[in-house]
N, C-alpha and C. Protein backbone atom coordinates (compact mmCIF):
# COMPACT_ATOMS: atom_id res chain seq x y z
N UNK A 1 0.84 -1.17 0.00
CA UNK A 1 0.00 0.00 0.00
C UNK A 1 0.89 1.25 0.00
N UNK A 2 0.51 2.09 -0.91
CA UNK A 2 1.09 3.23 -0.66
C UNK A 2 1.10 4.49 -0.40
N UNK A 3 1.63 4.74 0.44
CA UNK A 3 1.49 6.45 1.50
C UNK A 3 1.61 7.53 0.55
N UNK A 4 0.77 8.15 1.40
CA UNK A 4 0.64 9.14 0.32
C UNK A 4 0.89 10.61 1.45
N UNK A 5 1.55 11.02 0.65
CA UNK A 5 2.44 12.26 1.76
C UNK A 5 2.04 13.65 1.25
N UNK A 6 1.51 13.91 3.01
CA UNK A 6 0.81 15.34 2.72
C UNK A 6 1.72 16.74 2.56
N UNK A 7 1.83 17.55 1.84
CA UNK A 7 2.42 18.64 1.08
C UNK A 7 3.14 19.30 2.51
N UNK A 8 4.68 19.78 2.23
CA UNK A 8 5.05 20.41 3.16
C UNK A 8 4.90 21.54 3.11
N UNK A 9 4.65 22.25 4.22
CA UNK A 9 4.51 23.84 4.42
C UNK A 9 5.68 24.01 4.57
N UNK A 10 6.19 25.63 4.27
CA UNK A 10 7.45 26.29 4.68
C UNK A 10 6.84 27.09 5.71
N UNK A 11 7.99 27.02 7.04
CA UNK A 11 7.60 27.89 8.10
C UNK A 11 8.69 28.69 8.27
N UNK A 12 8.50 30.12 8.88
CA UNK A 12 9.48 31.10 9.26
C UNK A 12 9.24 31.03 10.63
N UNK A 13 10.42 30.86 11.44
CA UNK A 13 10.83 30.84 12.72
C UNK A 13 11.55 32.01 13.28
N UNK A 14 11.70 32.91 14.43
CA UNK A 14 12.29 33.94 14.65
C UNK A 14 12.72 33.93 15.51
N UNK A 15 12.51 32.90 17.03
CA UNK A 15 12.85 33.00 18.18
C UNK A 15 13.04 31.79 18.72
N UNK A 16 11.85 31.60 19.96
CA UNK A 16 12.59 30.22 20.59
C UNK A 16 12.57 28.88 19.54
N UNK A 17 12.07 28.66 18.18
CA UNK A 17 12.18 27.58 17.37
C UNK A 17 13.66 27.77 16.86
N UNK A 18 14.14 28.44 16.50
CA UNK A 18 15.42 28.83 15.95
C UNK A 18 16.00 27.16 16.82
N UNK A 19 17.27 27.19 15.94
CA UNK A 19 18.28 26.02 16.44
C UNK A 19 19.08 26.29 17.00
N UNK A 20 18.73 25.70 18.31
CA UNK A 20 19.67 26.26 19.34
C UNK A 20 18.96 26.79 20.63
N UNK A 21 17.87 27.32 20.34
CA UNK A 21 16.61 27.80 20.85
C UNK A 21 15.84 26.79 21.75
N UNK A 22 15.19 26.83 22.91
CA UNK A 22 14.30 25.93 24.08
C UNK A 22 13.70 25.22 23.45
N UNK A 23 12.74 25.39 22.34
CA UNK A 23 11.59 25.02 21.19
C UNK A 23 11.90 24.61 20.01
N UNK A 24 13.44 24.27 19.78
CA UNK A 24 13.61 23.78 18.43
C UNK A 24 13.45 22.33 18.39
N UNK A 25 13.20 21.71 19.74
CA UNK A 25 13.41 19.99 19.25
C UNK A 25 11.91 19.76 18.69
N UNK A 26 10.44 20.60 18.78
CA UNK A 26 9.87 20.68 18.00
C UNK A 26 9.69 20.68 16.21
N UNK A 27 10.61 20.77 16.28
CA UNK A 27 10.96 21.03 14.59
C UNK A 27 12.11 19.72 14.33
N UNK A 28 12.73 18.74 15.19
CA UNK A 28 12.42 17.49 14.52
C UNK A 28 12.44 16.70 13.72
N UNK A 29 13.32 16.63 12.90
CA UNK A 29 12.70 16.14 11.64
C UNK A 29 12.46 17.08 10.25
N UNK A 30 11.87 17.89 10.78
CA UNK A 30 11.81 18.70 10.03
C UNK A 30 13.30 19.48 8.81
N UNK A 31 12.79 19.57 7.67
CA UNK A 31 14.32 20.07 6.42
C UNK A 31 14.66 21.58 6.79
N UNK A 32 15.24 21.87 7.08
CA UNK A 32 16.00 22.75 6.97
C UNK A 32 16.12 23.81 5.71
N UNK A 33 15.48 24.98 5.29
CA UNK A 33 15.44 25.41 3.80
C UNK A 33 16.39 26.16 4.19
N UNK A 34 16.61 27.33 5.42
CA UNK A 34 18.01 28.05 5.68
C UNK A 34 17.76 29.44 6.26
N UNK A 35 18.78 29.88 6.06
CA UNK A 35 18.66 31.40 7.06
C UNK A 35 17.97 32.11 5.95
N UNK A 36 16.82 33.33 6.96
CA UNK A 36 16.07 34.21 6.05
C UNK A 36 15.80 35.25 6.84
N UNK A 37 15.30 35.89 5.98
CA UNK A 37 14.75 37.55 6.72
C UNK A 37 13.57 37.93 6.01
N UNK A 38 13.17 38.42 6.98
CA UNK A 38 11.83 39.30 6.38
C UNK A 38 11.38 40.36 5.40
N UNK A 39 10.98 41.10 4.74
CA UNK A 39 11.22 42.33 4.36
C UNK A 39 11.12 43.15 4.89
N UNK A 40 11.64 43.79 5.47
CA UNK A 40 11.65 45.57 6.22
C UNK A 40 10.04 46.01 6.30
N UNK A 41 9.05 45.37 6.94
CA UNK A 41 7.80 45.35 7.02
C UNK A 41 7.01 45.15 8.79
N UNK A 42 7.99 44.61 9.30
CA UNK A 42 7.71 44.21 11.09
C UNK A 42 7.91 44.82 11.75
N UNK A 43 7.85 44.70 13.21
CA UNK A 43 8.31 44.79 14.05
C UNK A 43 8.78 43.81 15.06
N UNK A 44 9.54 43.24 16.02
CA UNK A 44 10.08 42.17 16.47
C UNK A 44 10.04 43.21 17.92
N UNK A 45 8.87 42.40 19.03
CA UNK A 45 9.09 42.78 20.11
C UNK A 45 9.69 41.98 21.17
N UNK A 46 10.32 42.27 22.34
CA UNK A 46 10.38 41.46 23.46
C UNK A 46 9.18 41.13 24.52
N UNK A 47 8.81 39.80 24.13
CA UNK A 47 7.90 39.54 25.55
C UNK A 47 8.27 39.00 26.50
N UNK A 48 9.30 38.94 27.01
CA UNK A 48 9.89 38.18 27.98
C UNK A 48 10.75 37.25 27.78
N UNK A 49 9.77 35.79 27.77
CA UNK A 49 11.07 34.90 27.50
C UNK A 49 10.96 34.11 25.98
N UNK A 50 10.30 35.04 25.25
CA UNK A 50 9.94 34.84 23.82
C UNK A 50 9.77 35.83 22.82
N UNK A 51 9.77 36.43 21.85
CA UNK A 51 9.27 37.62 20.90
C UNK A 51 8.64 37.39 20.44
N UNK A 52 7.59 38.63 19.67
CA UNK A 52 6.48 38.76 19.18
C UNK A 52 6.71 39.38 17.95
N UNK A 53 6.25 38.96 16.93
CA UNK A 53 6.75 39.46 15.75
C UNK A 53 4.90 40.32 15.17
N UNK A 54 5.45 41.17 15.07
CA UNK A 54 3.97 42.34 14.09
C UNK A 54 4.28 42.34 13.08
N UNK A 55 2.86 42.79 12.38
CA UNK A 55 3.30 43.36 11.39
C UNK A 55 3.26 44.64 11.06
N UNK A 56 3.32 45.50 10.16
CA UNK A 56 4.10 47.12 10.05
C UNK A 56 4.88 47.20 11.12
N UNK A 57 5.89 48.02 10.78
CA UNK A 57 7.05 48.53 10.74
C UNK A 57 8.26 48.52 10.07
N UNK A 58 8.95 48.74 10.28
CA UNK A 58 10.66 48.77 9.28
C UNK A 58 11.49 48.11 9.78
N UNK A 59 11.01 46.99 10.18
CA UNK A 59 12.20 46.27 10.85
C UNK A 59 12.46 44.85 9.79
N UNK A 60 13.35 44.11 8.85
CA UNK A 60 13.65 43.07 8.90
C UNK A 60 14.24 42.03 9.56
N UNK A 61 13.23 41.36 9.68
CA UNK A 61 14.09 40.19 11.35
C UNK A 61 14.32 38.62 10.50
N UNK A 62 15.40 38.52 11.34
CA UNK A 62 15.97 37.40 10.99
C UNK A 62 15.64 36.17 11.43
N UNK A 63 15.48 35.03 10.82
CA UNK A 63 15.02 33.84 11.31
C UNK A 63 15.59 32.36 10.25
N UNK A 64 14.71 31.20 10.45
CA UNK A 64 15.15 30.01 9.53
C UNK A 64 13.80 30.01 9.06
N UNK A 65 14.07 29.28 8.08
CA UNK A 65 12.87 28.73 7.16
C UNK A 65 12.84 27.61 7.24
N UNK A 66 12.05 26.37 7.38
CA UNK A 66 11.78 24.98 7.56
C UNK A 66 10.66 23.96 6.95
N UNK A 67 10.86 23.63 6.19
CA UNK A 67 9.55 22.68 5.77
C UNK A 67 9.45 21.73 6.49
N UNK A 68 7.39 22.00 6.83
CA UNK A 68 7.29 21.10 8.03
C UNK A 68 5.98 20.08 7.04
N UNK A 69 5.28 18.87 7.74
CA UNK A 69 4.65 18.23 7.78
C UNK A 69 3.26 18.45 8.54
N UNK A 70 2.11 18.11 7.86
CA UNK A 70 1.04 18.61 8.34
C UNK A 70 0.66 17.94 10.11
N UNK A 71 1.04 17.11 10.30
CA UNK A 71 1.70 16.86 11.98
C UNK A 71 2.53 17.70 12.64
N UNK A 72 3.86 18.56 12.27
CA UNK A 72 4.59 19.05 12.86
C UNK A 72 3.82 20.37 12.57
N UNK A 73 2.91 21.12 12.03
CA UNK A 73 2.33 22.11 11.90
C UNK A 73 1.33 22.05 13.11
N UNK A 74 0.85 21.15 13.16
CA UNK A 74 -0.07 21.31 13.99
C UNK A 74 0.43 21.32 15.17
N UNK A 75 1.55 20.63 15.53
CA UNK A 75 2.21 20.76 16.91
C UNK A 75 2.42 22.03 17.04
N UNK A 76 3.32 22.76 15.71
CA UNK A 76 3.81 24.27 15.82
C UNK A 76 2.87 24.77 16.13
N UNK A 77 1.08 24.72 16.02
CA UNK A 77 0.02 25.79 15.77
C UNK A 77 -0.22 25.59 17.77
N UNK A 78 -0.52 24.35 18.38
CA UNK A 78 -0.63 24.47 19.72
C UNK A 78 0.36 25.14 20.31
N UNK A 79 2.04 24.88 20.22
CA UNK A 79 2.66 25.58 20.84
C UNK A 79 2.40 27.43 21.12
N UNK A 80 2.06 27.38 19.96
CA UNK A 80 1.97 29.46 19.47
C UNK A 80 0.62 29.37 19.69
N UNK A 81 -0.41 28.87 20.39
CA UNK A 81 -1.55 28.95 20.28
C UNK A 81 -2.53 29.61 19.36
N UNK A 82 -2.58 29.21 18.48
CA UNK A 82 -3.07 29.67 17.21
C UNK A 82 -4.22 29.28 17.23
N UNK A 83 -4.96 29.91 16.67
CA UNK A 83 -5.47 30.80 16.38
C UNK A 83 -5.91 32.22 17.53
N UNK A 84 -5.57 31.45 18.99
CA UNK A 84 -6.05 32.94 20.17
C UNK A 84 -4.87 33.51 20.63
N UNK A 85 -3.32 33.04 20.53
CA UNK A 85 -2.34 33.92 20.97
C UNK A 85 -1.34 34.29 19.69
N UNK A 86 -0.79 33.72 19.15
CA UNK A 86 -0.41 33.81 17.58
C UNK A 86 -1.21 33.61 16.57
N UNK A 87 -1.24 34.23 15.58
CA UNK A 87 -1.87 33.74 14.53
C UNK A 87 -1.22 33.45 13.07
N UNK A 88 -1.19 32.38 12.74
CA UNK A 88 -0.67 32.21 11.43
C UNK A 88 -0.98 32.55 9.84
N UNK A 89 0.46 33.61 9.38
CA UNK A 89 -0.47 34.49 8.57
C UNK A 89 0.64 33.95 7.56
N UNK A 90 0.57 34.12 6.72
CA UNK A 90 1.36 34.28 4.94
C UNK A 90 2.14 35.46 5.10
N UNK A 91 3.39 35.34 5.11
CA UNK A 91 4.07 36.47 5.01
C UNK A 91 4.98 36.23 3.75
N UNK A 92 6.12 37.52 3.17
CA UNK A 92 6.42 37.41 2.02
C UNK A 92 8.36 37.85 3.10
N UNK A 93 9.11 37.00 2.53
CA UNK A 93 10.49 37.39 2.60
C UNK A 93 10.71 38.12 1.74
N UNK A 94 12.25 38.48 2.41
CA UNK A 94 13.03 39.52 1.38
C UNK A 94 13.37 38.11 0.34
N UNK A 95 13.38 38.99 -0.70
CA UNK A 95 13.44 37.47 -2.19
C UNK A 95 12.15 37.06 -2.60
N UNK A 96 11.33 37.15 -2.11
CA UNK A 96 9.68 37.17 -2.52
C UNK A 96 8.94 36.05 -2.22
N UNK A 97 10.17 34.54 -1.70
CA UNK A 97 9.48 33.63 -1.35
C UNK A 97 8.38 33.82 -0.30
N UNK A 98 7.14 33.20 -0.26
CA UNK A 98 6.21 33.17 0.71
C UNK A 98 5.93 32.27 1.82
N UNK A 99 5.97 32.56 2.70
CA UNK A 99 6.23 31.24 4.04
C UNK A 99 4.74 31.85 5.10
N UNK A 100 4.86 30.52 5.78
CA UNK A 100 3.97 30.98 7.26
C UNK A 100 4.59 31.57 8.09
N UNK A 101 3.88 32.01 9.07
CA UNK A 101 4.75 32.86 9.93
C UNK A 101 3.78 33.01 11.13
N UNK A 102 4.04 32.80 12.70
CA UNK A 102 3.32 33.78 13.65
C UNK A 102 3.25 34.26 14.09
N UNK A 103 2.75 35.55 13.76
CA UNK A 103 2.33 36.87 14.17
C UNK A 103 1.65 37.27 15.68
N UNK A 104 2.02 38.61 16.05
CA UNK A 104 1.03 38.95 17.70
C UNK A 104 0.59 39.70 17.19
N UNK A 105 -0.60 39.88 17.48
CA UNK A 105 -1.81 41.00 17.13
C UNK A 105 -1.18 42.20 17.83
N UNK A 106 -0.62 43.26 16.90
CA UNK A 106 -0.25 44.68 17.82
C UNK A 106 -0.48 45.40 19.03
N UNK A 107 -2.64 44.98 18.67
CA UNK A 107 -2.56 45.83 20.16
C UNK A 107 -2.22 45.26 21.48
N UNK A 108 -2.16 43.87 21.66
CA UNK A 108 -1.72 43.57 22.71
C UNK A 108 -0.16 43.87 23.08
N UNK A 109 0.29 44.60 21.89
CA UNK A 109 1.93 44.36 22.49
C UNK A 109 2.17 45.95 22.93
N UNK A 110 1.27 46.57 23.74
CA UNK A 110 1.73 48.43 24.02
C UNK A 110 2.32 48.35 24.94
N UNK A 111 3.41 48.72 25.29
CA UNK A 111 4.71 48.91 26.34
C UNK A 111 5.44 47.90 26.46
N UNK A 112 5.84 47.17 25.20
CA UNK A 112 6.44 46.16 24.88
C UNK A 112 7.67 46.59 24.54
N UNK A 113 9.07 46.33 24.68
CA UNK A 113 10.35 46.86 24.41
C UNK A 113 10.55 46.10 23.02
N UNK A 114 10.89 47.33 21.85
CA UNK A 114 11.28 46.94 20.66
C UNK A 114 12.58 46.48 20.16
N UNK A 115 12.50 45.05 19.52
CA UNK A 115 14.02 44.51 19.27
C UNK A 115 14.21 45.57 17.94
N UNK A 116 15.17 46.28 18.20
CA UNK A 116 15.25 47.39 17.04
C UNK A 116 16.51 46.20 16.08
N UNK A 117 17.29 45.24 16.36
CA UNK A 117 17.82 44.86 15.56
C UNK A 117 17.45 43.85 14.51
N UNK A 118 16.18 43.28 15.00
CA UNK A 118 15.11 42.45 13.88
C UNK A 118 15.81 40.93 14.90
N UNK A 119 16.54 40.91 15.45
CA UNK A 119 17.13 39.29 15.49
C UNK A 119 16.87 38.75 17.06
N UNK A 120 16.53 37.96 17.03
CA UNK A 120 16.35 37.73 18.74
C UNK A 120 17.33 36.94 19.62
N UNK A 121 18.46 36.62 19.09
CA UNK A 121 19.69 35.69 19.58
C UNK A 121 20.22 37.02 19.90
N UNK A 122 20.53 38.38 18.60
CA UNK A 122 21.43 39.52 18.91
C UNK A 122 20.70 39.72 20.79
N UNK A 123 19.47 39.68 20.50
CA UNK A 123 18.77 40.89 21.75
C UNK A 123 18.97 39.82 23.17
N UNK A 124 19.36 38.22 22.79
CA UNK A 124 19.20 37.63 24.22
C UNK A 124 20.68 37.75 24.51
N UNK A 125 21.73 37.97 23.55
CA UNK A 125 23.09 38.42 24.21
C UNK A 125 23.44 39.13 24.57
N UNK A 126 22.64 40.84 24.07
CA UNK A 126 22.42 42.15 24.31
C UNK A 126 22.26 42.26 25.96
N UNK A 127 20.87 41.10 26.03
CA UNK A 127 19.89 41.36 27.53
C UNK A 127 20.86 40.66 28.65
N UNK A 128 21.43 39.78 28.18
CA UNK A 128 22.41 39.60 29.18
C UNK A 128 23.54 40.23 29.60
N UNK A 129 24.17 41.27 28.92
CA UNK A 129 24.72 42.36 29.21
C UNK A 129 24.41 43.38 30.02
N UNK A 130 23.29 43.47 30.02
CA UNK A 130 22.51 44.27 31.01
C UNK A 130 22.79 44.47 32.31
């Protein structure tokens, strides 16, 4: 009998999924497509012990790209609680490829400290300087 294999999504990662990151053994298995960035369109906030990525602003943030499996998506969608704390939207990289991505709804993020460098490894080596 033969399996029949459901289409991989490409996901954009920015923070704790990154490799290397608390949340990457989630990803698993998962291919590796490579380092990417956003287009100068976000914003990348600090929430503590995770970031929140918006959308508008001028920030390009840096992350991996990963093709996942409609299993490892769905794991990704509980972790980010998707659809009520992240939401997973279509975003466009710099280069025009199109990936998933999850997003924080802006207004919850007011008096949120802005990663002005787009990258969230720069800002957790930054914060430990502190």
């Amino acid at each position: 009998m033969k399996r029949t294999s459901t289409p991989a999504t490409r996901v954009f990662v920015y923070g704790t999924l990154l490799s290397g990151e608390p949340n990457h053994g989630l990803l698993s298995g998962a291919r590796l497509v490579g380092p990417a960035k956003t287009r100068p369109r976000f914003t990348l906030y600090d929430y503590g012990p995770f970031p929140a990525l918006a959308s508008g602003g001028k920030h390009a943030v840096a992350g991996e790209v990963y093709e996942v499996d409609a299993l490892m998506l769905a794991a990704l969608d509980r972790l980010e609680g998707h659809p009520r704390f992240y939401q997973r939207t279509t975003i466009a990289l710099d280069g025009a490829s199109r990936v998933e991505a999850y997003l924080f709804p802006t207004e919850r993020l007011a008096g949120r400290p802005i990663i002005e460098s787009g990258c969230w490894r720069r800002h957790l080596k930054e914060r430990k300087s502190w």
